[in-house]
Coordinates of C-alpha atoms in Angstrom, one line a residue:
M1 CA 34.5 -5.8 -1.5
K2 CA 32.0 -4.9 -4.2
V3 CA 28.2 -4.7 -3.7
S4 CA 27.6 -8.2 -5.0
E5 CA 30.1 -9.8 -2.6
M6 CA 28.8 -7.7 0.3
A7 CA 25.3 -8.9 -0.4
R8 CA 26.3 -12.5 -0.7
L9 CA 28.2 -12.4 2.6
A10 CA 25.4 -10.7 4.4
G11 CA 22.6 -12.9 2.9
V12 CA 20.8 -10.0 1.3
T13 CA 20.3 -8.8 -2.3
A14 CA 22.6 -6.3 -4.0
E15 CA 19.6 -4.0 -4.2
T16 CA 19.3 -4.1 -0.4
V17 CA 23.0 -3.1 -0.1
R18 CA 22.3 -0.2 -2.5
H19 CA 19.2 0.8 -0.6
Y20 CA 20.9 1.0 2.7
T21 CA 23.8 2.9 1.1
R22 CA 21.3 5.5 -0.4
E23 CA 19.7 5.7 3.1
A24 CA 23.2 6.6 4.5
L25 CA 23.3 3.6 6.7
L26 CA 26.3 2.2 4.9
H27 CA 29.3 4.4 3.9
P28 CA 31.4 2.7 1.2
E29 CA 34.4 4.2 -0.4
R30 CA 34.7 4.8 -4.2
A31 CA 37.3 3.1 -6.2
P32 CA 39.2 5.9 -8.0
E33 CA 39.8 3.9 -11.2
N34 CA 36.1 3.0 -11.9
G35 CA 33.9 4.6 -9.2
Y36 CA 32.7 1.3 -7.9
Q37 CA 31.4 1.3 -4.3
L38 CA 33.9 -0.6 -2.1
F39 CA 32.9 -2.0 1.3
G40 CA 35.1 -3.1 4.1
Q41 CA 34.6 -5.6 7.0
A42 CA 33.1 -2.9 9.2
D43 CA 30.5 -2.2 6.5
L44 CA 29.6 -5.9 6.4
E45 CA 29.2 -6.0 10.2
R46 CA 27.1 -2.9 10.1
L47 CA 24.9 -4.5 7.3
R48 CA 24.5 -7.6 9.4
F49 CA 23.5 -5.4 12.4
I50 CA 20.9 -3.6 10.2
K51 CA 19.5 -7.0 9.0
R52 CA 19.1 -8.1 12.7
A53 CA 17.5 -4.8 13.6
R54 CA 15.0 -5.1 10.8
T55 CA 14.0 -8.6 11.9
L56 CA 13.1 -7.0 15.3
G57 CA 10.8 -4.6 13.5
F58 CA 13.0 -1.4 13.6
S59 CA 12.4 1.1 10.8
V60 CA 15.2 2.5 8.7
A61 CA 14.8 5.8 10.5
E62 CA 15.1 4.1 13.9
I63 CA 18.1 2.1 12.8
R64 CA 19.7 5.4 11.6
D65 CA 19.2 6.8 15.1
I66 CA 20.6 3.7 16.7
L67 CA 23.6 3.8 14.5
A68 CA 24.1 7.5 15.1
H69 CA 24.2 6.9 18.9
A70 CA 26.7 4.2 18.4
D71 CA 28.8 6.2 16.0
H72 CA 29.0 9.0 18.6
G73 CA 30.1 6.6 21.3
D74 CA 26.8 6.6 23.1
S75 CA 25.0 3.4 24.0
P76 CA 21.8 3.0 22.0
C77 CA 20.6 0.2 24.2
P78 CA 18.3 2.2 26.4
M79 CA 16.6 3.7 23.3
V80 CA 16.3 0.2 21.8
R81 CA 14.6 -1.2 24.9
D82 CA 12.2 1.8 25.1
L83 CA 11.3 1.4 21.4
L84 CA 10.5 -2.3 21.7
A85 CA 8.7 -1.8 24.9
S86 CA 6.5 0.8 23.4
R87 CA 5.9 -1.1 20.2
L88 CA 5.0 -4.5 21.7
P89 CA 1.5 -3.5 22.8
E90 CA 0.8 -2.2 19.3
I91 CA 2.0 -5.4 17.8
R92 CA -0.2 -7.5 20.2
T93 CA -3.2 -5.4 19.2
R94 CA -2.4 -5.9 15.5
I95 CA -2.1 -9.6 16.0
Q96 CA -5.6 -9.7 17.7
E97 CA -7.0 -7.6 14.7
L98 CA -5.4 -10.1 12.2
E99 CA -6.8 -13.1 14.1
A100 CA -10.3 -11.5 14.1
L101 CA -9.9 -10.9 10.3
A102 CA -8.9 -14.5 9.8
T103 CA -12.0 -15.6 11.7
R104 CA -14.2 -13.3 9.6
M105 CA -12.6 -14.7 6.4
E106 CA -13.2 -18.3 7.5
E107 CA -16.8 -17.5 8.3
A108 CA -17.3 -15.8 4.9
L109 CA -15.8 -18.8 3.0
D110 CA -18.0 -21.2 5.0
A111 CA -21.1 -19.0 4.3
W112 CA -20.3 -18.6 0.6
T113 CA -20.1 -22.3 -0.2
E114 CA -23.8 -22.5 -1.1
I115 CA -24.2 -19.0 -2.7
P116 CA -24.1 -19.0 -6.5
D117 CA -21.9 -16.6 -8.4
G118 CA -23.6 -13.6 -9.9
T119 CA -22.8 -10.8 -12.2
P120 CA -23.2 -7.1 -11.5
D121 CA -26.7 -6.1 -12.5
G122 CA -26.9 -2.5 -11.2
H123 CA -28.3 -3.6 -7.9
S124 CA -25.6 -6.0 -6.9
L125 CA -21.8 -5.9 -7.4
C126 CA -20.8 -9.1 -5.7
R127 CA -23.4 -11.2 -3.9
L128 CA -20.7 -12.9 -1.8
I129 CA -19.5 -9.6 -0.1
E130 CA -23.0 -8.2 0.0
S131 CA -24.4 -11.3 1.8
F132 CA -21.8 -10.9 4.6
P133 CA -23.0 -8.8 7.5
A134 CA -21.3 -5.5 7.9
P135 CA -19.6 -4.8 11.2
L136 CA -21.1 -2.2 13.5
T137 CA -17.7 -0.5 14.0
N138 CA -14.5 -0.5 11.9
S139 CA -11.7 -1.9 14.1
R140 CA -9.2 -0.1 12.0
D141 CA -10.3 3.5 12.5
G142 CA -13.0 3.2 15.2
H143 CA -15.7 5.0 13.1
K144 CA -19.3 3.7 13.2
E145 CA -20.5 2.1 10.0
T146 CA -24.0 1.8 8.8
R147 CA -25.5 -1.5 7.8

């Protein structure tokens, strides 16, 4: 099957198929008469696997390692479990950071309802942002900030 059919059957774009081919996750054959990439059923199943792995947060490099294990007849399952187990605390921390950001954004919008718009005048760039209290620490990099 050609790229467009492969994409349709897998529920992705043709560019996604091309991307994973460039990343060496898919290995199509070339049609001798026109050089088109031709994919088989095994490629389709592999693409569907890649799509599932991406929905679980695996990077292209991690998926490449997972597929390499499987291609060599080794079970990638222990590695997959370890990767997810190590990543989950990071994701939970990121969720907390995003929830805190959403709260700060809501507070800012509430506080800004009564503040008039202004124009930069050499002393002020944007009254809205300048009126909002600066945090004591930056949760992203842990460095102290000054007020």
